[in-house]
Structure formats: C-alpha cells, structure tokens
PDB file of C-alpha atoms in Angstrom:
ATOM      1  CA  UNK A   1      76.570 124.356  55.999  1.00  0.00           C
ATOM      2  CA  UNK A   2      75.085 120.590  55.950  1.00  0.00           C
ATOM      3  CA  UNK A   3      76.137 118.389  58.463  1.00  0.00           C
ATOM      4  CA  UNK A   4      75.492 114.961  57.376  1.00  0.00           C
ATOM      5  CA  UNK A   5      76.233 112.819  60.164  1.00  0.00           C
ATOM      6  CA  UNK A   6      78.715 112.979  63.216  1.00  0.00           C
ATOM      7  CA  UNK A   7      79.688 110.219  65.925  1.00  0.00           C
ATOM      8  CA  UNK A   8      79.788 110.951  69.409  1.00  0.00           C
ATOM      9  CA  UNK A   9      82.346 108.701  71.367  1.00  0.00           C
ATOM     10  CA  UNK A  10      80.648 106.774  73.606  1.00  0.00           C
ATOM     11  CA  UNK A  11      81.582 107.448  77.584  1.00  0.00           C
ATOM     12  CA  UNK A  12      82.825 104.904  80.092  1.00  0.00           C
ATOM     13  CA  UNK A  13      80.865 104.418  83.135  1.00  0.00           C
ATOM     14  CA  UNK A  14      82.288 102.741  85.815  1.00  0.00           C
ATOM     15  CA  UNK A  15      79.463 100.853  88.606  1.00  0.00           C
ATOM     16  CA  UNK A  16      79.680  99.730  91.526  1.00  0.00           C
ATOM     17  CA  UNK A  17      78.311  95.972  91.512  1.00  0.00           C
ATOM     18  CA  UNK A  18      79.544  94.304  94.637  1.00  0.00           C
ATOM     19  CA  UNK A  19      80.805  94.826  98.510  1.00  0.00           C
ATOM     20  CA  UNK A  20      82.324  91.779  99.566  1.00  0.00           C
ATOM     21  CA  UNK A  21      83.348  92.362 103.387  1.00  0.00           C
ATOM     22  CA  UNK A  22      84.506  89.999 106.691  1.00  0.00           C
ATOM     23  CA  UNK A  23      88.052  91.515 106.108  1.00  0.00           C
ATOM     24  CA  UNK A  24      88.648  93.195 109.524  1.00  0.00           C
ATOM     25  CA  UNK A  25      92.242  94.675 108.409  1.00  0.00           C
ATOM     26  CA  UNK A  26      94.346  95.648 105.276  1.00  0.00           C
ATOM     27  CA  UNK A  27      93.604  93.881 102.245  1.00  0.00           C
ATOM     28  CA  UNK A  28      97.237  93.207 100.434  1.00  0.00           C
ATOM     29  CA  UNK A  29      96.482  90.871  97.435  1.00  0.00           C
ATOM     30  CA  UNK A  30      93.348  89.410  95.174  1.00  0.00           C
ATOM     31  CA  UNK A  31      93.894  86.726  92.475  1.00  0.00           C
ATOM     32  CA  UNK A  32      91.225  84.854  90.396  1.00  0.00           C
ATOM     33  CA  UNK A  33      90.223  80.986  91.242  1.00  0.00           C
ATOM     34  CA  UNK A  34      90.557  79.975  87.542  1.00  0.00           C
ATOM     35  CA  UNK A  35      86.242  79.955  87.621  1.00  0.00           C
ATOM     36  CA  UNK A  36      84.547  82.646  88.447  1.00  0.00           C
ATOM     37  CA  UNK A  37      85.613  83.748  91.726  1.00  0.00           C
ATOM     38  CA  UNK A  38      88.435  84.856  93.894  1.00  0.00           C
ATOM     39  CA  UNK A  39      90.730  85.038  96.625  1.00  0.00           C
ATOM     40  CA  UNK A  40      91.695  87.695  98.817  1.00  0.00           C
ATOM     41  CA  UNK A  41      94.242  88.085 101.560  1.00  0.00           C
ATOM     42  CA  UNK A  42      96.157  90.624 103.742  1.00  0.00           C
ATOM     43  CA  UNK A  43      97.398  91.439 106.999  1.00  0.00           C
ATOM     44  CA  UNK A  44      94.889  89.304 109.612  1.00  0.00           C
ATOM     45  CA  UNK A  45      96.579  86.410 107.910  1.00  0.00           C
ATOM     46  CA  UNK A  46      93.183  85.273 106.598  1.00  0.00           C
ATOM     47  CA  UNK A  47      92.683  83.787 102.864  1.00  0.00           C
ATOM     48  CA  UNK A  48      89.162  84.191 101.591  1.00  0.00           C
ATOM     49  CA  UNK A  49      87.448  82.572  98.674  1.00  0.00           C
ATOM     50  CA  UNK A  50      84.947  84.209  96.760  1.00  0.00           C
ATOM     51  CA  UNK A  51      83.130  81.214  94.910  1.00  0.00           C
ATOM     52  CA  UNK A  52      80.974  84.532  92.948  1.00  0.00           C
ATOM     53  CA  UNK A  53      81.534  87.713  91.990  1.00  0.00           C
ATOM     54  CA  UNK A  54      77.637  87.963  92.460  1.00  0.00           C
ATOM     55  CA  UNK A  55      77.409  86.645  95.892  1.00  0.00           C
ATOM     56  CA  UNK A  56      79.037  88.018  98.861  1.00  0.00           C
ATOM     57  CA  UNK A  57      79.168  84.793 100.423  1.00  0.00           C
ATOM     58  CA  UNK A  58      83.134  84.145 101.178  1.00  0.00           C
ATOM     59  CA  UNK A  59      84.311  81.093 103.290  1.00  0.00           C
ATOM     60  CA  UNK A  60      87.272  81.167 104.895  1.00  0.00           C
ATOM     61  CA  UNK A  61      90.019  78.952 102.635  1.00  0.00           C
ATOM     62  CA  UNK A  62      93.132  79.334 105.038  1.00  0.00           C
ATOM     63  CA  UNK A  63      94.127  81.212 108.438  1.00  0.00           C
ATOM     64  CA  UNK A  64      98.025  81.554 108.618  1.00  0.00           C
ATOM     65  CA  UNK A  65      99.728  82.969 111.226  1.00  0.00           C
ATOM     66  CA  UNK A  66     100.995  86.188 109.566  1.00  0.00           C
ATOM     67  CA  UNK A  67     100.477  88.934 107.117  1.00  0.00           C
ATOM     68  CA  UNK A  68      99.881  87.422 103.527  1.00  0.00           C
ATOM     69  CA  UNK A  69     101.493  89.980 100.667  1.00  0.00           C
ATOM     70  CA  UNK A  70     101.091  87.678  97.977  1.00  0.00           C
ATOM     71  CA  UNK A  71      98.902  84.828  96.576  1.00  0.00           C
ATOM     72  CA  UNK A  72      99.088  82.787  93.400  1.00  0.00           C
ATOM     73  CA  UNK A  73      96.090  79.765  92.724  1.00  0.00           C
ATOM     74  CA  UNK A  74      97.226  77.446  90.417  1.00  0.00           C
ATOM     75  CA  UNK A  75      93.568  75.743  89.049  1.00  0.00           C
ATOM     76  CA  UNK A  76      95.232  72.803  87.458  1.00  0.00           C
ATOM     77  CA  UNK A  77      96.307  71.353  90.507  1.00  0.00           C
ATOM     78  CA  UNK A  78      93.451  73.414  92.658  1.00  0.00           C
ATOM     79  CA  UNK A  79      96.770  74.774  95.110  1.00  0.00           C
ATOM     80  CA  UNK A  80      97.194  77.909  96.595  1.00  0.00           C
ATOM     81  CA  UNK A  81     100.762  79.685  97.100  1.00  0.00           C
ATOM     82  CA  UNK A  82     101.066  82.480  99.416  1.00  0.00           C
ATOM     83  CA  UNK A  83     103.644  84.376 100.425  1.00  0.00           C
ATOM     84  CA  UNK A  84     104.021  85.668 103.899  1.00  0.00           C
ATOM     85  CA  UNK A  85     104.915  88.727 105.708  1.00  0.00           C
ATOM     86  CA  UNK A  86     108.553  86.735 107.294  1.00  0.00           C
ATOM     87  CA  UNK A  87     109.618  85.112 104.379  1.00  0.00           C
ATOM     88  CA  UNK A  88     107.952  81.899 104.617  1.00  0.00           C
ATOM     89  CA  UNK A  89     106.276  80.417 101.683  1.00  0.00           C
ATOM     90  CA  UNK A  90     102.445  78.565 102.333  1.00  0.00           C
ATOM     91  CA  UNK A  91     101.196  75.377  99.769  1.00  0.00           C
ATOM     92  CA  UNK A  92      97.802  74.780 100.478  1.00  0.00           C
ATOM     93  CA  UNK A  93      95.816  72.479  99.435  1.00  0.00           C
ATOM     94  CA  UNK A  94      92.246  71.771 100.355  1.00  0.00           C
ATOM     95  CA  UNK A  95      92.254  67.800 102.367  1.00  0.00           C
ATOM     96  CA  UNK A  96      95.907  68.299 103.197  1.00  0.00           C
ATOM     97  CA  UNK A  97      97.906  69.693 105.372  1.00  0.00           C
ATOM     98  CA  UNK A  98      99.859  73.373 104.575  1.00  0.00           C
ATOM     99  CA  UNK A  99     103.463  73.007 104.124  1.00  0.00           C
ATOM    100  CA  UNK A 100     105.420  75.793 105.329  1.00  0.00           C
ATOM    101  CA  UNK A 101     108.789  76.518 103.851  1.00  0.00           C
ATOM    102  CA  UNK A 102     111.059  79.410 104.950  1.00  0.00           C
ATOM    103  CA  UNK A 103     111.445  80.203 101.300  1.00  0.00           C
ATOM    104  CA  UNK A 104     113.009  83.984 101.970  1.00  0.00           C
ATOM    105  CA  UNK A 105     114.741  86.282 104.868  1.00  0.00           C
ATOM    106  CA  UNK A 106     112.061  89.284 104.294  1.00  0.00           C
ATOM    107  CA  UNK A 107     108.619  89.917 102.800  1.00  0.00           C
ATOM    108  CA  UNK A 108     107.167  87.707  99.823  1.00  0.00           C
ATOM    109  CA  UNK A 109     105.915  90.104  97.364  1.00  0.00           C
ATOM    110  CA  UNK A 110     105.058  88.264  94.452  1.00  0.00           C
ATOM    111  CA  UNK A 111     104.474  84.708  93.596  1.00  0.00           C
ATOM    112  CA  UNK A 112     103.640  83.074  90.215  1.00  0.00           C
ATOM    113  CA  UNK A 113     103.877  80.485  87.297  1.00  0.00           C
ATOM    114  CA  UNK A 114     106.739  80.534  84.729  1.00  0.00           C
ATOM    115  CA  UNK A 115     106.720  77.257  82.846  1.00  0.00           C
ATOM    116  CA  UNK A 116     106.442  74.489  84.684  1.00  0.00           C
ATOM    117  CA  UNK A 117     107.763  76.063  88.306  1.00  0.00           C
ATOM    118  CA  UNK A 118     107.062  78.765  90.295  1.00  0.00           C
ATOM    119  CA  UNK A 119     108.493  81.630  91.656  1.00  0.00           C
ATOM    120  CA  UNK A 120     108.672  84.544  93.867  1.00  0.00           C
ATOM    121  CA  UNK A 121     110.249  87.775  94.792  1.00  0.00           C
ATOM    122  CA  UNK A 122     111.054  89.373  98.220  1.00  0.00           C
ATOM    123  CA  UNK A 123     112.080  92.042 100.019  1.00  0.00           C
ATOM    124  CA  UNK A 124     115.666  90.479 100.181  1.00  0.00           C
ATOM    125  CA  UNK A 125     116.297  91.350  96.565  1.00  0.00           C
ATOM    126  CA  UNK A 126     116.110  87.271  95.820  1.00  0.00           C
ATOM    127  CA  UNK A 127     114.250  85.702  93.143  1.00  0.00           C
ATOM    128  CA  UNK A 128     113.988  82.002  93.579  1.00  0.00           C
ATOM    129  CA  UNK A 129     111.960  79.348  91.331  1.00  0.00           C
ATOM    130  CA  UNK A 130     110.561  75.970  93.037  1.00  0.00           C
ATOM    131  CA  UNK A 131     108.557  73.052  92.261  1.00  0.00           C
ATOM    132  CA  UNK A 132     104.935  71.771  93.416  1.00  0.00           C
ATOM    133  CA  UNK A 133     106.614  70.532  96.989  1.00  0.00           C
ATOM    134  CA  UNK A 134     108.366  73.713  97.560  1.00  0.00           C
ATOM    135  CA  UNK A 135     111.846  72.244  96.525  1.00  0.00           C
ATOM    136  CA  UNK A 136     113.932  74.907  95.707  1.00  0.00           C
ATOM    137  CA  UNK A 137     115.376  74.738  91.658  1.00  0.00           C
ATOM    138  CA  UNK A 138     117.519  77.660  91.303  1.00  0.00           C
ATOM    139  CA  UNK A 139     118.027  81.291  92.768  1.00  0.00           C
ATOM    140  CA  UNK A 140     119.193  84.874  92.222  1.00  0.00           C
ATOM    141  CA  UNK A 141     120.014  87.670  94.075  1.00  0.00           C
ATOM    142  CA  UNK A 142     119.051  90.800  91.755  1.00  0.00           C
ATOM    143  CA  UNK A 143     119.250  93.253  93.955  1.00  0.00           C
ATOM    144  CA  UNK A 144     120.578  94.714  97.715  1.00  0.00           C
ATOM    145  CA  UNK A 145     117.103  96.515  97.589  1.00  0.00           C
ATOM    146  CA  UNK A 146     113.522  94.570  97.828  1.00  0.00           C
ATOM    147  CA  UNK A 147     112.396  93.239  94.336  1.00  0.00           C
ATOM    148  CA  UNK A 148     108.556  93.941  94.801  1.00  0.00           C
ATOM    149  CA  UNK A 149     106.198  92.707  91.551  1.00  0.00           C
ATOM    150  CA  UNK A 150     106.716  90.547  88.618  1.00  0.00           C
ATOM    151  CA  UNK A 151     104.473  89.809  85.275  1.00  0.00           C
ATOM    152  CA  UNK A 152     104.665  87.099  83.194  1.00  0.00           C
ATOM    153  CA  UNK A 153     103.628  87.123  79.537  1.00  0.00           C
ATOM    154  CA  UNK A 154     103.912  85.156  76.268  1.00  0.00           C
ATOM    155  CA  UNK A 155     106.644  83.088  78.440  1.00  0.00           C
ATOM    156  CA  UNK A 156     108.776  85.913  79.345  1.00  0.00           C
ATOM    157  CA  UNK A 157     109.612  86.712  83.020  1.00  0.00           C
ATOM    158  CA  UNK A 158     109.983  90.482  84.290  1.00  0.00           C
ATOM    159  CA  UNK A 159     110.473  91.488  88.051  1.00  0.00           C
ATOM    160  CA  UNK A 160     111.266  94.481  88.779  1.00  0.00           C
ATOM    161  CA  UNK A 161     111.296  96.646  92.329  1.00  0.00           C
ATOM    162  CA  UNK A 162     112.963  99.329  94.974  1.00  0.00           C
ATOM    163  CA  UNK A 163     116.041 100.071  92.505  1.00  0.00           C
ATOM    164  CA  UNK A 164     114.235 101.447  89.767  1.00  0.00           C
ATOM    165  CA  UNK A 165     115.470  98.299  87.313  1.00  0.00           C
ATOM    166  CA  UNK A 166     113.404  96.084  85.706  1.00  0.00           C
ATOM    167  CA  UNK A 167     115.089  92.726  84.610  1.00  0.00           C
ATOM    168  CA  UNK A 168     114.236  89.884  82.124  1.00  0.00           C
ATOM    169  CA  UNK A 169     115.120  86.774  83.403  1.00  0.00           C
ATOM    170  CA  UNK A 170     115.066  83.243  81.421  1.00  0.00           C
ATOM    171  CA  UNK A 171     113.726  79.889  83.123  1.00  0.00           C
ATOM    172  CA  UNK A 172     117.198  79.496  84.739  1.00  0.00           C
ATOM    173  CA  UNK A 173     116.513  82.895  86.876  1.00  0.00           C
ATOM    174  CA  UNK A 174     119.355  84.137  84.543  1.00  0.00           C
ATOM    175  CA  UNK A 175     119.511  87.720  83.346  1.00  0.00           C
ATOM    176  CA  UNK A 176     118.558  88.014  79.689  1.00  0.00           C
ATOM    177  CA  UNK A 177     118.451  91.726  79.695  1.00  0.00           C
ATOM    178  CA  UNK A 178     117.893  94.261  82.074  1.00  0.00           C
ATOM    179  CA  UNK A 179     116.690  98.174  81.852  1.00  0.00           C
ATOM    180  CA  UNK A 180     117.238 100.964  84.239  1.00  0.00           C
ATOM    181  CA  UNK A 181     113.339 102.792  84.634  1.00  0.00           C
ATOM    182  CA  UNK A 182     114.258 105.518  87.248  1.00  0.00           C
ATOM    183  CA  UNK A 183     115.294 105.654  90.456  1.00  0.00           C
ATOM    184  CA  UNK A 184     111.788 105.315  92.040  1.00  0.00           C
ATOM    185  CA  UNK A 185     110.438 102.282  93.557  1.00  0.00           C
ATOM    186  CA  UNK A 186     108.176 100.239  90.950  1.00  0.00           C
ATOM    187  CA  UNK A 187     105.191  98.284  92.388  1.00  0.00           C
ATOM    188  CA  UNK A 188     103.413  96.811  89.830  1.00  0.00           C
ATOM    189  CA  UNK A 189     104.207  96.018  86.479  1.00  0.00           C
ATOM    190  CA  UNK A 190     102.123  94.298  83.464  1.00  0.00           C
ATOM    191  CA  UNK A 191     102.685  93.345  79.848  1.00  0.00           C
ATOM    192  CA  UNK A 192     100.621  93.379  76.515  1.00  0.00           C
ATOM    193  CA  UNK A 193     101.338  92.219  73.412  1.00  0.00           C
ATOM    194  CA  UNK A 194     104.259  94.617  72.566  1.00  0.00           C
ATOM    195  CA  UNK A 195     103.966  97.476  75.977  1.00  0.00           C
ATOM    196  CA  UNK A 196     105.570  97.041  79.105  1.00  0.00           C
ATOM    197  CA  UNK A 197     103.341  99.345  81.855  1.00  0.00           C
ATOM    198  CA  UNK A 198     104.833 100.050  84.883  1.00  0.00           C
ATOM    199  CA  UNK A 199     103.765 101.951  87.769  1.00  0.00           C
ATOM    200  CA  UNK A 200     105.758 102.691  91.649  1.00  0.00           C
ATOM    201  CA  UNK A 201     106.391 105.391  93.799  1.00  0.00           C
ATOM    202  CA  UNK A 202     106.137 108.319  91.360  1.00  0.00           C
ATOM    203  CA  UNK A 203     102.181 108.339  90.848  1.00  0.00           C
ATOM    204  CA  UNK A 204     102.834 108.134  86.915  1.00  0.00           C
ATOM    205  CA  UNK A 205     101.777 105.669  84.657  1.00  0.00           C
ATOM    206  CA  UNK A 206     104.729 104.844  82.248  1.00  0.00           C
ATOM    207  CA  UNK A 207     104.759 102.524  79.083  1.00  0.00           C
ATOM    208  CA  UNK A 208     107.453 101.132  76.284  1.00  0.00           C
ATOM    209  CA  UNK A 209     107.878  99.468  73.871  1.00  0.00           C
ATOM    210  CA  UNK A 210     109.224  95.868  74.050  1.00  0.00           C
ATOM    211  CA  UNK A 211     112.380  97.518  73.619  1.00  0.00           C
ATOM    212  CA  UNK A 212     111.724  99.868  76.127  1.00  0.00           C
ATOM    213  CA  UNK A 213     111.852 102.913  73.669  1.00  0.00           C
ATOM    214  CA  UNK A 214     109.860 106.023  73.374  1.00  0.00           C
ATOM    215  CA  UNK A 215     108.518 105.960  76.807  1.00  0.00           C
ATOM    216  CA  UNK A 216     104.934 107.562  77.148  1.00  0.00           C
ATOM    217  CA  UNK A 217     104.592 108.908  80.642  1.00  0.00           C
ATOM    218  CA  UNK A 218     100.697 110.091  82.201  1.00  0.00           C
ATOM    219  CA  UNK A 219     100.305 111.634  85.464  1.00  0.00           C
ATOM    220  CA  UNK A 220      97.986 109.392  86.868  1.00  0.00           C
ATOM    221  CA  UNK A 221      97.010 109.739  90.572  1.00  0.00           C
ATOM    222  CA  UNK A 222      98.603 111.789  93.574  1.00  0.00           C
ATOM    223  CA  UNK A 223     100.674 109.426  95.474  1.00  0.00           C
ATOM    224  CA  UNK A 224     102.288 105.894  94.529  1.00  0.00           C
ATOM    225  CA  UNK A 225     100.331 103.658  93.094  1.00  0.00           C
ATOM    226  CA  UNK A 226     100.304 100.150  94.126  1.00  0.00           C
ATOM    227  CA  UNK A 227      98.382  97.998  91.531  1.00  0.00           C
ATOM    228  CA  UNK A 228      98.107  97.989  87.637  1.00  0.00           C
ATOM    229  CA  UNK A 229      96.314  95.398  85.465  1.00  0.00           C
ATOM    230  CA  UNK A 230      95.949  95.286  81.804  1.00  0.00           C
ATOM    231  CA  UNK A 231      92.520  93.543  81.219  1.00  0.00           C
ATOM    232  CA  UNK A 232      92.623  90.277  79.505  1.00  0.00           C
ATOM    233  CA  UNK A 233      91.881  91.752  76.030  1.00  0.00           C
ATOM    234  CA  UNK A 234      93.469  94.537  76.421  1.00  0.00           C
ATOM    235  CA  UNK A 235      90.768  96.983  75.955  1.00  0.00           C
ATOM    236  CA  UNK A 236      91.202  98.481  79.065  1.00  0.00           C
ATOM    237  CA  UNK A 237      94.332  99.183  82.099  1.00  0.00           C
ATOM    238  CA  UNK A 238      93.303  99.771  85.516  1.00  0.00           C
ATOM    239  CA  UNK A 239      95.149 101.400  88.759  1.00  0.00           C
ATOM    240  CA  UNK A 240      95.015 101.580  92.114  1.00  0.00           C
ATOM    241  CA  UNK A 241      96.459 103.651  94.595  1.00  0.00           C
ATOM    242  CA  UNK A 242      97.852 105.466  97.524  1.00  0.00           C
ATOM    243  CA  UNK A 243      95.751 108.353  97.168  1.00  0.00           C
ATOM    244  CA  UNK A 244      92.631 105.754  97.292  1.00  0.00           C
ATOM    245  CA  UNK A 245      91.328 106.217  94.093  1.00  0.00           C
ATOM    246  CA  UNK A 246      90.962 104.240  91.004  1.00  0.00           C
ATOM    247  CA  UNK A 247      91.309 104.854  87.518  1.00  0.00           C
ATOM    248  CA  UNK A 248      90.320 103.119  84.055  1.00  0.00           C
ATOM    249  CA  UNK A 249      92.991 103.655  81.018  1.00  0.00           C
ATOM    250  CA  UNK A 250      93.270 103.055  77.675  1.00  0.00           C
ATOM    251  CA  UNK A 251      96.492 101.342  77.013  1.00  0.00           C
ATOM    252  CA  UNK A 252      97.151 102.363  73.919  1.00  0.00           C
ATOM    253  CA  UNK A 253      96.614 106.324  74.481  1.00  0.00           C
ATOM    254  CA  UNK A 254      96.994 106.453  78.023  1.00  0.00           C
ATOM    255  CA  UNK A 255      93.780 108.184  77.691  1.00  0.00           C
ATOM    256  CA  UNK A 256      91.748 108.288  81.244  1.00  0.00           C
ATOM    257  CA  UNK A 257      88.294 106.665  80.809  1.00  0.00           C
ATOM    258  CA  UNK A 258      86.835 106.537  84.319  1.00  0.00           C
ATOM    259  CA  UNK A 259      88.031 107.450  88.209  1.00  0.00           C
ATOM    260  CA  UNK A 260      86.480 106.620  91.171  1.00  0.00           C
ATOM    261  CA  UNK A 261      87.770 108.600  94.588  1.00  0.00           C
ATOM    262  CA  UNK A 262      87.421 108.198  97.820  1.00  0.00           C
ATOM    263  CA  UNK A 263      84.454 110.259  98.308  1.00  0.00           C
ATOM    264  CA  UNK A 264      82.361 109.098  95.896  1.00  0.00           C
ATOM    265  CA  UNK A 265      79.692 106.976  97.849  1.00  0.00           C
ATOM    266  CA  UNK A 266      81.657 103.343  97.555  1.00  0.00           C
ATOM    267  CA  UNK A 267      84.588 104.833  96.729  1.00  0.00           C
ATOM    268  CA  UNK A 268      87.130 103.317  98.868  1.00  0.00           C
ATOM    269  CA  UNK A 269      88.330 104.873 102.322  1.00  0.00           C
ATOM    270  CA  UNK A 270      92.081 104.186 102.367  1.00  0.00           C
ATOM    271  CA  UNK A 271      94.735 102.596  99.941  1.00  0.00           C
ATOM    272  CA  UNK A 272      93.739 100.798  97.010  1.00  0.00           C
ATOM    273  CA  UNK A 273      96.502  97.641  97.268  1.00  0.00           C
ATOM    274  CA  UNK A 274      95.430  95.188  94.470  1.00  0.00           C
ATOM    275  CA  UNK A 275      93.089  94.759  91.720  1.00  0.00           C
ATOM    276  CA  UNK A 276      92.468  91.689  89.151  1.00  0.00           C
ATOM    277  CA  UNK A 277      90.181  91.559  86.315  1.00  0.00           C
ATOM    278  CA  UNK A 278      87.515  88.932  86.336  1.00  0.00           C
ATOM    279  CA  UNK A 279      86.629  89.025  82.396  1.00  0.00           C
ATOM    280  CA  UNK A 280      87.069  92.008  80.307  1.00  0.00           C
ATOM    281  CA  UNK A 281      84.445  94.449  81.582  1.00  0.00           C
ATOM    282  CA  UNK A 282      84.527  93.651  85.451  1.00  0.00           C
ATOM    283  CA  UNK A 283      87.303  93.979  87.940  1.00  0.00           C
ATOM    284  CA  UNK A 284      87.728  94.035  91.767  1.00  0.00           C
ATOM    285  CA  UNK A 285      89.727  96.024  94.033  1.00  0.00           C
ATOM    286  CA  UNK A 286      91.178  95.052  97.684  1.00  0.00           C
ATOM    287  CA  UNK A 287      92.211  97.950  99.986  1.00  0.00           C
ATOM    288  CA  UNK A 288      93.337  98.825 103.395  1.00  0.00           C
ATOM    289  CA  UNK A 289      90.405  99.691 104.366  1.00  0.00           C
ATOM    290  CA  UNK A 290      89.650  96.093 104.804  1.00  0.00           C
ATOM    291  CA  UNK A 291      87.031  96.701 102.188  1.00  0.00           C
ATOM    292  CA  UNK A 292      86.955  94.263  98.476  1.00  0.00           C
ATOM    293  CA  UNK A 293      84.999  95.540  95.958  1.00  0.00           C
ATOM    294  CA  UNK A 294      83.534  94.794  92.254  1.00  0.00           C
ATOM    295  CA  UNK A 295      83.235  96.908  89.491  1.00  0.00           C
ATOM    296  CA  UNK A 296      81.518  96.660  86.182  1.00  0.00           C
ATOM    297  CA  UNK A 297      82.162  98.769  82.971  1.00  0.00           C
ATOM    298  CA  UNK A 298      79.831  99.730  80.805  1.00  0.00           C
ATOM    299  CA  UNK A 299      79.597 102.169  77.979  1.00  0.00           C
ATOM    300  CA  UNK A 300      77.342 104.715  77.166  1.00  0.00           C
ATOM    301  CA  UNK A 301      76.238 107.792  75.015  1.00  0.00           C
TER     302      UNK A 301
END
C-alpha cells in the first residue's frame, strides 16, 4: 500500500475580533454604513454609528423616542430609515431635522431599497413602498398576521412572516407569486444566486430552489432563530439565535463550519437578534444582551 498524497480539508475558525459596547438594552438591528462601519439600534431607542470595525469608538447618530426594530442606510444620499416600535417611520439625516411619519399601526420590522423607493413591513401584515420624503406610493395588505423580514436580490422583492408564506411582490407591491413554507413564523430570509434560505420559529435552516423545489432542511440551533445572512460572495451563511448561539454554514451543503455558544468566553449571554457581514470573512452580531460584537473567519489546517 503507497499512499501518494492526500488533502486534508482545511477547518474554519471563527475569532473573536471586536466588543463594541454603550448599548445599555436589547440590541434589535445592525446594518452596514456603505464604508466600513455600522449602525446598530434596539430598544433604548438609541442609533449608534460605528465609523470602524477596528475601533470601538461609536458616537451616538440618533436618540428616538422608542424601540427601533429596523434600520436601512441608504449611502447615496447618506440617510438613515428606521423603523419604530409604534409604527412610525424615522428619515434622518445628519444637519436636518428627523421627519417622523406614522407610516404603520404596529411594529416596523423591516425596511429597505427596491428600485428607486423604499419599503417596509410591519406587524399589521402591510407592506407599503415610499419615496425619499416619506410620501407614501402604493400599499398592500398581505396578511391578517405580522409580515416580519424581507430580502431583496437581483431586483426581486420577497417578504415573508407570521403565516408561514413567503410572497414575491413586483415594484407595484403586487403579488407575482407566492409560496406556502409552513405554518411557523419566518424571521429572516436571504437570497443567492438561485437559493432562497429561510429561517423562523422552527430552529431549522431551510433552502430552495428559485422555484422553491427540493427543499433541503438542517437542524440548526435549539430555539427560533432570528437572523440569517448569506455573505456577499456567498462562501459562507451565518445565523443567529434564540438559543444565543451562532453558527457559520455552507450554503451550498448546509454543512456547519463553525458555532459559537453562549459559554464560550465572548460568546454572547442572551439572544442573538441580527447579524450583517462587513466583507466576506468578517461579520458582526447584535444581541439582547445589549452586547455588538465582530467576528473574523479564518481557515486553517
């Protein structure tokens, strides 16, 4: 017997690279700055900027007066968007004053760009699409339950929430198709290329096909999970959840690459709400512990 050569598949580590704190309560949302920072926001009603993923050094971009669920920066017009815990809708804008719209009845969710509008979803079942002033274009009810996440991709819209459905919805917020997932609550959903990940209430991590055929289904952490992110090339999928853990994926296998619990030293303490990649090997995580943290990935032998 002559063994000649053999390859041994290099492992994932996952490091802890940076504790950004001043949060004093639960840390809802996270979305990049279009540089190389971030912004973070949750139930003190606080947004944060983090100008560095290197520096813990975070000013203070906005203090509203109630829980923020959402955020969406738009960097070609340097505004922020964020969506509050009573329906109201925030435009901010550093030099001007915040307009406040009552945009909703319940809970903004999830805000973003589709086109040249935006939009959000809310705990009233209501998807509605505006302009740069807030002006409302169009709207749809969807649902009698709360619609609670939304992705965007390649100019396709997907929302999806409490009733198990996920719909496709042109720029007109009307319904081009829409797909019946389960009967659990989804709260995060994410495209790439030709998979549709989706992840809720059932602690699984489920993909299709753009079709949404030959579902692949992983058990994936012990209670719901509450954010899912396909990094920007698609290399990796990360997930957050109730359980306070976080896990590393790879999308095409649903293979497990990396975990971190909560009792690993900086391992977070409570429920991991959000996460958002940064480039392709470095993420952060926001949580209700009030604690934000980075993460690089690295590989090794």
């Amino acid at each position: 017997f002559q063994l000649d050569s053999f390859h041994i598949m290099p492992k994932l580590d996952i490091s802890h690279h940076k504790l950004f704190t001043g949060h004093k309560q639960s840390v809802y949302t996270v979305a990049k700055d279009g540089d190389e920072g971030f912004f973070t926001a949750g139930s003190e009603g606080l947004i944060v900027h983090w100008p560095n993923a290197n520096e813990d050094d975070g000013k203070v971009f906005a203090r509203l007066p109630e829980s923020v669920f959402s955020i969406y920066f738009d960097e070609t017009n340097q505004t922020m968007m964020a969506g509050g815990q009573h329906g109201n809708l925030y435009i901010l804008k550093k030099g001007e004053s915040a307009k406040i719209i009552k945009k909703h009845e319940s809970s903004i969710f999830w805000i973003g760009r589709y086109q040249d509008h935006y939009v959000s979803c809310a705990g009233d079942g209501y998807i509605k699409s505006w302009d740069s002033r807030g002006d409302r274009i169009s709207q749809k009810k969807l649902s009698n339950k709360s619609l609670r996440c939304g992705s965007i991709n390649q100019e396709e819209l997907w929302v999806s929430g409490s009733e198990g459905r996920l719909w496709e919805l042109d720029s007109d917020l009307e319904i081009i198709t829409s797909h019946r997932l389960g009967t659990d609550s989804w709260f995060a959903v994410d495209r790439f290329n030709d998979w549709v990940f989706a992840v809720g209430r059932d602690a699984k991590l489920h993909r299709w096909n753009r079709l949404f055929l030959d579902e692949s289904i992983q058990n994936a952490h012990w209670y719901s999970i509450h954010a899912l992110k396909v990094s920007p090339l698609g290399e990796f999928l990360v997930t957050g959840s109730m359980d306070k853990s976080i896990r590393v994926w790879r999308p095409e296998s649903l293979k497990p690459l990396a975990s971190v619990y909560s009792d690993d030293e900086n391992g977070h303490k409570s429920s991991v709400n959000a996460v958002v990649w940064l480039d392709e090997n470095t993420f952060v995580s926001a949580s209700d512990d009030a604690m934000v943290r980075c993460w690089k990935l690295s590989y090794s032998k």
